[in-house]
Amino acid sequence: MSVLIRGGRVVTAADEYIADIFVEGERIALIGASLDLEADRVIDAAGKYVLPGAVDPHTHLAMPWRGETTIDDYESGQTAAAFGGTTTHVDFCIQGKGQSFAEALEIWHGKREGKAVIDNGFHIAITDLATDERLAELERLPEEHGVTSYKLFMAYKDSLMVDDETLFKAMQAAAKSGALVMVHAENGDAIEVLMAEAIAAGNTSPRYHALTRPPELEGEATNRAIQLAHVAGAPLYVVHVSCAESAEPIALARERGWNIWGETCTQYFFIDQSFLDKPDFEGAKYVYTPPPRPKANQDVLWNAVRTNVLQAISTDHCAYLFKGQKDAGVDDFRQIPNGGPGLENRLQMIHHFGVRDGRISLNRMVELLCTNPAKLFGLYPRKGTLAVGSDADVVVFDPEKRVTISAATHHSKADYNLFEGTEVVGSPELVLLRGSVIVDGDQLLAKPGSGQFVQRARFGEQLV
Ligand SMILES: [Zn+2]
């Protein structure tokens, strides 16, 4: 099977030019001007952008947590991703207490089998490193399972949080094994105290989700993780940076030349703390962690992605139903499942409000959404760019298409959309995964089970 994508504006992290792309089998075979080649399928991309398939480094599909499971499984979550131009994501495989990493990975592989419509890898989320056996197994994960990133939670004291000893040991293991350490950076102990005080004072509504997790506690944990990683000699990636307090220590560490990277997520540019005050419990839709911050942080984050203080934009897609899941916390904000949907709209939102509004360049958008996540997480150059030999993961993007984002038309099972009613100009029209058209307009053409698990390479710090 061969495909010729003709006459589009090819955009990578570095370049922008009009060219034809010839795909043979699953890979890009040739890029050139006016290619005189026969192909099984010819796609006219004149007037369109031709982008690398986007890579989302932070998602939670079919994740059980505190008795609820995120509403998007691999099929619905990856379908939403595909329509949004994301062809690869790295999902979190959560180790249960007392569980081996191999057991956890087997369970997560089971979740995607027969359902996957795009490619994905796994990060391992460590909750238990109590034995030497487990620590040794952690060091073998890159070699044995193609899992080259370790995530640790510094918050959620009742479930996922690890102490500093565990965090530090995981960092030492990563320094040995060549993995990248990822942290959810918030001070879980202090948050626990503030949450108990709020409830004791009768403060039960969604806004207290933000007020009990102040930005300083994200900043403190970010700095703590940075210092610990530096001592351990491990590279560190701080997930979902939401505020100035957390961006600042990352900027400082990078100025010093330390191996520190960070991401923010689409929603932090658009949703601020006041959304939690929406009437009729609607604030619960915006209960994710870290919480939406005061609006001034939005400019801080745009500047951070523009100036390379932060290197990636993910979605932290962690979808729950507003009616039927989020409402478990109607009388106690602590019981609202933490998370929001977002996998489908990242490219549309960042293209419109980032590129069209002049905050970042088209190249930088590709870098933040495709190339850097691929480089940081061992997928490059197979994923994250358009180059001869790369997987033919391609988005034909119509920069003038008008779309009104809505839960009525999105592909997630979530019964709401974080950006409901937002009008954007620019949207994916055709999406290819390894040479096969998986989305054509409003049609999903991928068969469940056709997405592949990707073994990832070890972290290469020189690449970003
Ligand atoms: Zn997350």
Coordinates of N, CA and C and ligand atoms in Angstrom, one line a residue, residues 58-60 63 92 151 153 156 184 239-240 263 265 289 315-318, ligand 1:
H58 N 0.7 12.3 28.3 CA 0.0 12.3 29.6 C -1.5 12.0 29.5
T59 N -1.9 10.8 29.7 CA -3.3 10.4 29.6 C -3.6 9.3 30.6
H60 N -4.9 9.2 31.0 CA -5.3 8.2 31.9 C -6.6 7.5 31.4
M63 N -8.6 4.0 33.9 CA -7.8 4.0 35.1 C -8.7 3.9 36.3
F92 N -0.6 6.1 31.7 CA 0.0 5.7 32.9 C -0.5 4.3 33.4
K151 N 6.8 7.3 36.9 CA 6.1 8.5 37.4 C 5.8 8.2 38.9
F153 N 3.9 10.1 42.4 CA 2.9 11.1 42.9 C 3.4 11.6 44.2
Y156 N -2.0 13.0 46.9 CA -3.0 11.9 47.0 C -2.5 11.0 48.1
H184 N 4.3 14.1 39.8 CA 3.1 15.0 40.1 C 3.6 15.7 41.3
V239 N 5.3 17.0 35.5 CA 4.0 17.0 34.7 C 3.1 18.2 35.1
H240 N 2.1 18.4 34.3 CA 1.1 19.4 34.5 C 1.5 20.6 35.4
E263 N 6.1 20.1 31.5 CA 4.9 20.2 30.6 C 3.8 21.0 31.3
C265 N -0.6 21.6 30.5 CA -1.7 21.0 29.8 C -2.6 22.1 29.2
T289 N -6.4 18.1 39.0 CA -5.3 18.4 39.8 C -3.9 18.5 39.1
T315 N -2.5 16.6 27.6 CA -3.9 16.9 28.0 C -4.2 16.5 29.4
D316 N -3.4 15.5 30.0 CA -3.8 14.9 31.3 C -5.3 14.4 31.2
H317 N -5.6 13.9 30.0 CA -7.0 13.4 29.8 C -7.3 12.3 30.9
C318 N -8.3 12.6 31.7 CA -8.7 11.8 32.8 C -10.2 12.0 33.0
Ligands
ZN1 ZN -2.4 12.9 35.2

